[in-house]
Amino acid sequence: MKRRLKNILVTGGAGFIGTNFIHYLFKNKFFEGIIVNIDKITYAGNLENLRDVEQRFGGERYFFEKADINDFDKIKAIFDGYEIDTVVHFAAESHVDRSLHGPKEFLHTNVMGTFNLLEVARKCWTGEEKKKKLFHHISTDEVYGSTKEMKYFLESTAYQPNSPYSASKACSDHLARVFYKTYGLPVTISNCSNNYGPYQFPEKLVPLMILNILDEKILPVYGDGKNVRDWLYVEDHCSAIWKILNQGKIGETYNIGGENEWENIRLVHFLCEKIGQLNGKDKDYYNKLITFVKDRPGHDRRYAINCDKIKQELGWKQEVDVEEGLEMTVKWYMNNPEWVDRVKSGEYKNWIKKNYKMR
Ligand code: NAD
Ligand code: DAU
């Protein structure tokens, strides 16, 4: 049976996946409700991503509220004010390398912030009405740690996080589960593999490599480049979340993955060759930029997701072939040099002040 989703609170909607999720809902006609996007606008949040949504739907079906998920009173007022019935919780500190240098912010946002949001939901959603609500918590396959060849993460795989980022996400998953078990809060959780696509902040592997290739800068590959990640086009992640919101079973966890396991070095070679083709360069022209650098401490060797459960139970599947998705992503970055310049220079914060009227 499908749920009725009316007033959706998206946290972290100005970040990479949140932005794509909001676009996905407004692009497809199946969603008729409203979206309230709350975001603190850290370095990773960029409201410019949603300018078109704001122009078309702002004040009617789309609302932005600048807020920290740790601010109980403000979040509660938003819950009450917009009569929120569904939460899609993306907001997080998301970059592993940053978590190695400064773990505290990760605990503050990912653990305490998630706890705070769950508390607000618990206080606001009471009685019989609670049954009609849903708190969907977005998480990562990194909570499972690293896996050996031919082994895959299942929803039942024991958690074994290896970075401050994944430890903080693991903790937030446990809290979400506890709120379901102890307080009966209607919670679902998803653990997804590496996403790529438009609007990703260029600290992550795919956009960093694309932009460095275009600028002919070095391409820093950690360790021996043979670490494996499972790549999923961001819109396929969005469609999986939409399936869970509509049909997911309360209290359940769903793994989401691309089933595209690539060694990092293969991905970097692919991007070099693809951009070479598009720029009319020799096939190997950009490979000379590849530079093997010191490994990331605690670097997980391999992530590999088994996502049979969401496929079999909810009928989800990936639509985008990885090579096509990477090509679309390369073209998006090539076609949006102004976005890239502003994000890289940090100038977008000023741009927002000038061009975007905050409510
Ligand atoms: P992102 O870093 O691009 O965006 C995070 C957003 O959260 C930003 O807009 C930021 O301003 C906002 N934010 C941060 N702290 C906040 C706070 N205290 N209050 C309110 N807003 C705050 O991250 P992303 O890559 O879009 O990831 C979104 C979610 O998906 C995260 O929970 C992440 O753990 C999870 N995830 C990401 C991937 C991936 O490959 N990127 C894969 C699996 C799961
Ligand atoms: O698996 C899901 C996770 O994927 C998400 O939970 C995280 O939010 C997201 O950041 C991502 O984590 P990774 O650490 O896998 O992504 P990142 O893009 O940082 O790195 C991908 C791989 O590439 C990893 O093995 C490290 C390597 N790498 C990364 C960078 C930035 C390099 O070799 N060089 C680099 O410069």
Coordinates of C-alpha atoms and ligand atoms in Angstrom, one line a residue:
M1 CA 0.0 0.0 0.0
K2 CA 1.2 3.5 -0.8
R3 CA 1.6 6.2 1.8
R4 CA 0.1 9.6 1.4
L5 CA 3.0 12.1 1.4
K6 CA 1.9 15.7 1.8
N7 CA 4.3 17.9 3.7
I8 CA 7.9 16.7 3.3
L9 CA 10.7 18.1 5.4
V10 CA 14.0 17.6 3.6
T11 CA 17.1 18.3 5.7
G12 CA 20.3 19.2 3.9
G13 CA 18.4 20.0 0.7
A14 CA 21.1 22.4 -0.5
G15 CA 23.7 19.7 -0.6
F16 CA 24.5 17.3 -3.4
I17 CA 21.9 14.5 -2.9
G18 CA 19.3 16.7 -1.2
T19 CA 19.4 19.1 -4.2
N20 CA 19.0 16.2 -6.7
F21 CA 16.2 14.8 -4.6
I22 CA 14.2 18.1 -4.6
H23 CA 14.7 18.4 -8.3
Y24 CA 13.6 14.8 -8.8
L25 CA 10.4 15.4 -6.9
F26 CA 9.4 18.5 -8.7
K27 CA 10.5 17.2 -12.1
N28 CA 8.3 14.1 -11.9
K29 CA 4.6 14.7 -11.7
F30 CA 3.9 12.0 -9.1
F31 CA 4.5 14.3 -6.1
E32 CA 1.8 16.9 -5.4
G33 CA 2.7 18.0 -1.9
I34 CA 5.0 20.7 -0.4
I35 CA 8.7 20.5 0.4
V36 CA 10.3 22.4 3.3
N37 CA 14.1 22.4 2.9
I38 CA 16.0 23.1 6.0
D39 CA 19.8 23.6 5.7
K40 CA 22.4 25.3 7.7
I41 CA 24.3 26.2 4.5
T42 CA 27.7 24.9 5.5
Y43 CA 30.6 25.1 2.9
A44 CA 28.8 22.1 1.2
G45 CA 25.3 23.7 0.9
N46 CA 24.5 25.9 -2.1
L47 CA 21.1 27.5 -2.6
E48 CA 22.0 28.4 -6.1
N49 CA 21.4 24.8 -6.9
L50 CA 17.7 25.3 -6.3
R51 CA 17.2 28.7 -7.9
D52 CA 14.9 27.3 -10.6
V53 CA 12.8 25.4 -8.0
E54 CA 12.6 28.6 -5.9
Q55 CA 11.4 30.5 -8.9
R56 CA 8.8 28.1 -10.0
F57 CA 7.5 26.8 -6.7
G58 CA 8.8 29.2 -4.0
G59 CA 6.2 30.2 -1.4
E60 CA 3.6 27.8 -2.8
R61 CA 5.1 24.3 -2.8
Y62 CA 8.7 24.9 -1.9
F63 CA 10.0 26.6 1.3
F64 CA 13.5 27.2 2.5
E65 CA 14.3 27.6 6.1
K66 CA 17.9 28.3 7.1
A67 CA 18.4 26.2 10.3
D68 CA 20.8 23.9 12.1
I69 CA 19.3 20.5 12.8
N70 CA 20.6 20.9 16.3
D71 CA 18.2 23.8 17.0
F72 CA 15.3 22.1 18.7
D73 CA 13.0 25.1 19.1
K74 CA 13.4 26.2 15.5
I75 CA 12.9 22.7 14.0
K76 CA 9.9 22.1 16.2
A77 CA 8.4 25.4 15.1
I78 CA 8.9 24.3 11.5
F79 CA 7.4 20.9 12.1
D80 CA 4.3 22.5 13.7
G81 CA 4.1 25.4 11.3
Y82 CA 4.2 23.3 8.1
E83 CA 2.4 20.2 9.6
I84 CA 5.2 18.0 8.5
D85 CA 4.2 14.3 7.9
T86 CA 7.4 13.0 6.3
V87 CA 11.1 13.6 7.0
V88 CA 13.9 12.8 4.6
H89 CA 17.0 13.3 6.6
F90 CA 20.1 14.0 4.4
A91 CA 21.8 16.8 6.4
A92 CA 25.3 15.7 7.5
E93 CA 28.9 16.3 7.4
S94 CA 29.7 13.9 4.5
H95 CA 33.4 14.0 3.6
V96 CA 35.7 11.3 5.0
D97 CA 38.9 13.3 4.6
R98 CA 37.5 16.2 6.5
S99 CA 36.4 13.9 9.3
L100 CA 40.0 12.7 9.7
H101 CA 41.1 16.3 10.3
G102 CA 38.2 17.5 12.4
P103 CA 35.9 14.8 13.7
K104 CA 34.0 16.9 16.3
E105 CA 31.8 18.7 13.8
F106 CA 30.8 15.2 12.4
L107 CA 29.6 14.1 15.8
H108 CA 27.8 17.4 16.4
T109 CA 25.8 17.3 13.2
N110 CA 25.6 13.6 12.4
V111 CA 25.0 12.2 15.9
M112 CA 23.5 15.0 18.0
G113 CA 21.7 16.7 15.0
T114 CA 20.1 13.4 14.1
F115 CA 19.2 12.8 17.7
N116 CA 17.6 16.3 17.9
L117 CA 15.5 15.7 14.8
L118 CA 14.3 12.4 16.1
E119 CA 13.4 14.0 19.4
V120 CA 11.4 16.7 17.6
A121 CA 9.5 14.1 15.6
R122 CA 8.8 12.1 18.7
K123 CA 7.4 15.1 20.5
C124 CA 5.4 16.3 17.5
W125 CA 4.0 13.0 16.2
T126 CA 1.8 11.5 18.9
G127 CA -1.3 9.3 19.2
E128 CA -3.1 7.6 16.4
E129 CA -1.8 10.2 13.9
K130 CA 1.7 8.9 14.3
K131 CA 0.9 6.0 12.1
K132 CA 0.5 8.2 9.1
K133 CA 4.0 9.8 9.5
L134 CA 7.5 8.7 8.3
F135 CA 11.0 9.6 9.3
H136 CA 13.4 8.3 6.7
H137 CA 17.1 8.4 7.7
I138 CA 19.7 8.5 4.9
S139 CA 22.8 6.6 5.6
T140 CA 25.8 5.0 3.9
D141 CA 27.4 1.7 3.2
E142 CA 30.5 2.9 4.9
V143 CA 29.0 1.8 8.3
Y144 CA 29.7 -1.8 7.3
G145 CA 33.4 -1.1 7.0
S146 CA 35.5 -2.8 4.3
T147 CA 34.6 -6.1 2.7
K148 CA 36.7 -8.8 1.0
E149 CA 36.4 -9.9 -2.6
M150 CA 33.2 -11.8 -3.4
K151 CA 31.6 -10.7 -0.1
Y152 CA 28.7 -8.2 -0.1
F153 CA 27.1 -6.0 2.5
L154 CA 23.7 -7.2 3.5
E155 CA 21.2 -5.3 5.7
S156 CA 22.1 -7.8 8.4
T157 CA 25.9 -7.2 8.1
A158 CA 27.5 -6.2 11.4
Y159 CA 28.6 -2.5 11.6
Q160 CA 32.3 -1.9 11.5
P161 CA 33.0 1.7 10.7
N162 CA 36.6 2.8 10.1
S163 CA 36.5 6.6 10.0
P164 CA 35.1 9.3 12.2
Y165 CA 32.6 10.0 9.5
S166 CA 31.3 6.4 9.2
A167 CA 31.3 6.0 13.0
S168 CA 29.1 9.1 13.3
K169 CA 26.8 7.8 10.6
A170 CA 26.7 4.3 12.3
C171 CA 25.7 6.0 15.6
S172 CA 23.0 8.0 13.8
D173 CA 21.6 4.8 12.3
H174 CA 21.5 3.2 15.7
L175 CA 19.6 6.1 17.2
A176 CA 17.1 6.0 14.4
R177 CA 16.5 2.3 15.0
V178 CA 16.3 2.9 18.7
F179 CA 13.6 5.5 18.3
Y180 CA 11.6 3.0 16.3
K181 CA 12.1 0.2 18.8
T182 CA 11.7 2.2 22.0
Y183 CA 9.3 4.9 21.1
G184 CA 7.5 3.4 18.1
L185 CA 8.6 6.3 15.9
P186 CA 7.8 5.3 12.3
V187 CA 11.4 5.1 11.0
T188 CA 13.0 3.7 7.8
I189 CA 16.7 3.7 7.1
S190 CA 18.7 3.3 3.8
N191 CA 22.4 2.7 3.4
C192 CA 23.7 3.7 0.0
S193 CA 26.9 3.3 -1.9
N194 CA 28.9 6.1 -3.6
N195 CA 26.8 8.6 -5.5
Y196 CA 28.0 10.7 -8.5
G197 CA 26.2 13.3 -10.7
P198 CA 25.5 17.0 -10.9
Y199 CA 26.0 19.5 -8.1
Q200 CA 28.5 17.4 -6.1
F201 CA 31.0 19.5 -4.2
P202 CA 34.4 19.1 -5.8
E203 CA 36.1 17.6 -2.9
K204 CA 34.8 14.1 -3.7
L205 CA 36.6 11.8 -6.2
V206 CA 34.5 12.2 -9.3
P207 CA 34.0 16.0 -9.5
L208 CA 37.6 16.6 -8.1
M209 CA 39.1 14.5 -10.9
I210 CA 36.8 16.0 -13.6
L211 CA 37.8 19.6 -12.7
N212 CA 41.5 18.8 -12.2
I213 CA 41.6 17.1 -15.6
L214 CA 39.9 20.2 -17.2
D215 CA 42.4 22.5 -15.5
E216 CA 45.3 20.1 -16.3
K217 CA 46.2 19.8 -12.6
I218 CA 47.5 16.7 -10.8
L219 CA 45.1 13.9 -10.2
P220 CA 45.8 12.7 -6.7
V221 CA 45.1 9.0 -6.4
Y222 CA 45.4 7.6 -2.8
G223 CA 47.6 4.6 -2.2
D224 CA 47.8 2.1 -5.1
G225 CA 44.4 3.3 -6.6
K226 CA 43.0 -0.2 -6.2
N227 CA 40.4 0.6 -3.6
V228 CA 37.0 -0.3 -4.9
R229 CA 33.8 1.7 -4.7
D230 CA 30.3 0.8 -5.9
W231 CA 29.1 3.8 -8.1
L232 CA 25.4 4.9 -8.3
Y233 CA 24.0 7.7 -10.4
V234 CA 22.4 10.2 -7.9
E235 CA 19.0 10.1 -9.6
D236 CA 18.8 6.4 -9.1
H237 CA 19.4 7.0 -5.4
C238 CA 16.5 9.5 -5.4
S239 CA 14.2 7.0 -7.1
A240 CA 15.1 4.4 -4.4
I241 CA 14.3 6.9 -1.6
W242 CA 11.0 7.7 -3.3
K243 CA 10.1 4.0 -3.3
I244 CA 10.9 3.6 0.4
L245 CA 8.9 6.7 1.3
N246 CA 5.9 5.3 -0.5
Q247 CA 6.2 1.6 0.2
G248 CA 9.0 0.9 2.7
K249 CA 8.1 -1.1 5.7
I250 CA 8.4 0.7 9.0
G251 CA 11.4 -0.3 11.1
E252 CA 13.2 -1.7 8.1
T253 CA 16.6 -0.9 6.6
Y254 CA 17.2 -1.0 2.8
N255 CA 20.6 -1.2 1.1
I256 CA 20.9 0.8 -2.1
G257 CA 23.8 0.3 -4.5
G258 CA 24.9 0.7 -8.1
E259 CA 26.2 -2.8 -8.6
N260 CA 29.1 -1.1 -10.4
E261 CA 32.3 -2.0 -8.6
W262 CA 35.2 0.0 -10.0
E263 CA 38.8 0.4 -8.7
N264 CA 39.5 4.1 -8.3
I265 CA 42.3 4.0 -10.9
R266 CA 39.9 2.6 -13.5
L267 CA 37.5 5.5 -12.8
V268 CA 40.2 8.1 -13.1
H269 CA 41.4 6.5 -16.4
F270 CA 37.9 6.5 -17.7
L271 CA 37.4 10.2 -16.9
C272 CA 40.7 11.1 -18.5
E273 CA 39.8 9.2 -21.7
K274 CA 36.2 10.6 -21.8
I275 CA 37.3 14.2 -21.3
G276 CA 40.1 13.6 -23.9
Q277 CA 37.5 12.5 -26.4
L278 CA 35.2 15.5 -25.7
N279 CA 38.1 17.9 -25.9
G280 CA 39.6 16.4 -29.1
K281 CA 42.8 15.3 -27.3
D282 CA 44.8 12.1 -27.7
K283 CA 43.3 9.1 -25.8
D284 CA 46.2 9.1 -23.3
Y285 CA 46.7 12.9 -23.1
Y286 CA 45.4 13.4 -19.5
N287 CA 46.8 10.2 -18.0
K288 CA 50.1 12.0 -17.4
L289 CA 48.4 14.0 -14.7
I290 CA 47.7 10.9 -12.5
T291 CA 49.8 11.1 -9.4
F292 CA 49.8 8.4 -6.7
V293 CA 49.9 10.1 -3.3
K294 CA 50.0 9.0 0.4
D295 CA 47.1 6.8 1.3
R296 CA 44.1 8.0 3.4
P297 CA 44.5 6.7 7.0
G298 CA 42.2 3.7 7.6
H299 CA 41.3 3.7 3.9
D300 CA 38.5 1.1 3.4
R301 CA 39.6 -1.3 0.6
R302 CA 36.3 -2.3 -0.9
Y303 CA 32.6 -1.4 -0.6
A304 CA 30.2 -3.7 -2.2
I305 CA 26.4 -3.6 -1.7
N306 CA 23.9 -6.3 -2.0
C307 CA 20.7 -4.5 -2.8
D308 CA 18.4 -7.4 -3.6
K309 CA 16.0 -6.5 -0.8
I310 CA 14.9 -3.2 -2.2
K311 CA 14.8 -4.7 -5.7
Q312 CA 12.7 -7.7 -4.7
E313 CA 10.4 -6.1 -2.0
L314 CA 9.9 -2.6 -3.5
G315 CA 10.5 -3.2 -7.2
W316 CA 13.3 -0.6 -7.5
K317 CA 16.1 -0.9 -10.0
Q318 CA 18.9 1.3 -11.3
E319 CA 18.2 3.0 -14.6
V320 CA 21.5 4.7 -15.5
D321 CA 24.4 2.8 -16.9
V322 CA 27.6 3.8 -15.1
E323 CA 29.5 4.9 -18.3
E324 CA 26.6 6.9 -19.5
G325 CA 26.1 8.4 -16.1
L326 CA 29.7 9.4 -15.8
E327 CA 29.6 11.0 -19.3
M328 CA 26.5 13.0 -18.3
T329 CA 28.3 14.1 -15.2
V330 CA 31.4 15.2 -17.1
K331 CA 29.2 17.2 -19.5
W332 CA 27.3 18.8 -16.6
Y333 CA 30.6 20.1 -15.1
M334 CA 31.8 21.2 -18.5
N335 CA 28.6 23.0 -19.2
N336 CA 28.4 24.8 -15.8
P337 CA 31.7 26.7 -15.5
E338 CA 30.1 29.6 -13.6
W339 CA 28.7 27.2 -10.9
V340 CA 32.1 25.6 -10.7
D341 CA 33.9 28.9 -10.4
R342 CA 31.6 30.2 -7.7
V343 CA 31.7 26.9 -5.7
K344 CA 35.5 26.7 -5.9
S345 CA 36.0 30.3 -4.9
G346 CA 33.5 30.2 -2.1
E347 CA 32.0 33.2 -3.9
Y348 CA 28.6 31.6 -4.0
K349 CA 27.9 32.7 -0.4
N350 CA 28.1 36.3 -1.6
W351 CA 26.1 35.4 -4.7
I352 CA 23.3 34.0 -2.5
K353 CA 23.3 37.2 -0.4
K354 CA 22.8 39.3 -3.6
N355 CA 20.5 37.1 -5.6
Y356 CA 18.4 35.1 -3.1
K357 CA 16.0 36.6 -0.7
M358 CA 16.1 34.6 2.5
R359 CA 12.8 34.1 4.2
Ligands
NAD1 P1 26.7 17.1 1.2 O1 27.9 17.4 2.1 O2 26.8 17.5 -0.2 O3 25.4 18.0 1.8 C1 25.1 18.0 3.1 C2 24.1 19.2 3.4 O4 23.8 19.2 4.8 C3 24.7 20.5 3.0 O5 23.8 21.3 2.3 C4 24.9 21.2 4.4 O6 24.8 22.6 4.4 C5 23.8 20.5 5.2 N1 24.2 20.5 6.7 C6 25.3 20.1 7.2 N2 25.3 20.3 8.6 C7 24.0 20.7 8.8 C8 23.3 21.1 10.0 N3 23.9 21.0 11.2 N4 22.1 21.5 10.0 C9 21.4 21.6 8.8 N5 22.0 21.3 7.6 C10 23.3 20.9 7.6 O7 26.3 15.6 1.4 P2 25.6 14.6 0.4 O8 26.7 13.9 -0.4 O9 24.5 15.2 -0.3 O10 25.1 13.5 1.4 C11 23.8 13.6 1.9 C12 23.5 12.4 2.9 O11 23.6 11.2 2.1 C13 24.4 12.4 4.0 O12 23.7 12.0 5.2 C14 25.4 11.3 3.6 O13 25.9 10.6 4.8 C15 24.6 10.4 2.8 N6 25.2 9.6 1.8 C16 26.0 10.2 0.8 C17 26.6 9.4 -0.2 C18 27.4 10.1 -1.2 O14 28.0 9.4 -2.1 N7 27.5 11.4 -1.3 C19 26.3 8.1 -0.2 C20 25.5 7.5 0.8 C21 25.0 8.2 1.7
DAU2 O1 30.1 4.9 0.2 C1 29.3 6.0 0.4 C2 30.2 7.2 0.8 O2 30.8 7.6 -0.4 C3 29.4 8.4 1.4 O3 28.9 8.0 2.6 C4 30.3 9.6 1.7 O4 29.5 10.7 2.1 C5 30.9 10.0 0.3 O5 31.8 11.0 0.5 C6 31.7 8.8 -0.3 O6 32.8 8.4 0.6 P1 34.2 8.0 -0.1 O7 35.3 8.2 0.9 O8 34.1 6.6 -0.7 O9 34.3 9.0 -1.3 P2 35.4 10.0 -1.9 O10 34.9 10.6 -3.1 O11 36.0 10.9 -0.8 O12 36.5 8.9 -2.3 C7 36.2 7.8 -3.2 C8 37.5 7.0 -3.3 O13 38.5 7.7 -4.0 C9 38.1 6.6 -2.0 O14 38.6 5.3 -2.1 C10 39.2 7.6 -1.8 C11 39.7 7.9 -3.2 N1 40.2 9.2 -3.4 C12 39.4 10.3 -3.1 C13 39.8 11.6 -3.3 C14 39.0 12.8 -2.8 C15 41.4 9.4 -4.1 O15 42.1 8.5 -4.5 N2 41.8 10.7 -4.3 C16 41.1 11.8 -3.9 O16 41.5 13.0 -4.2

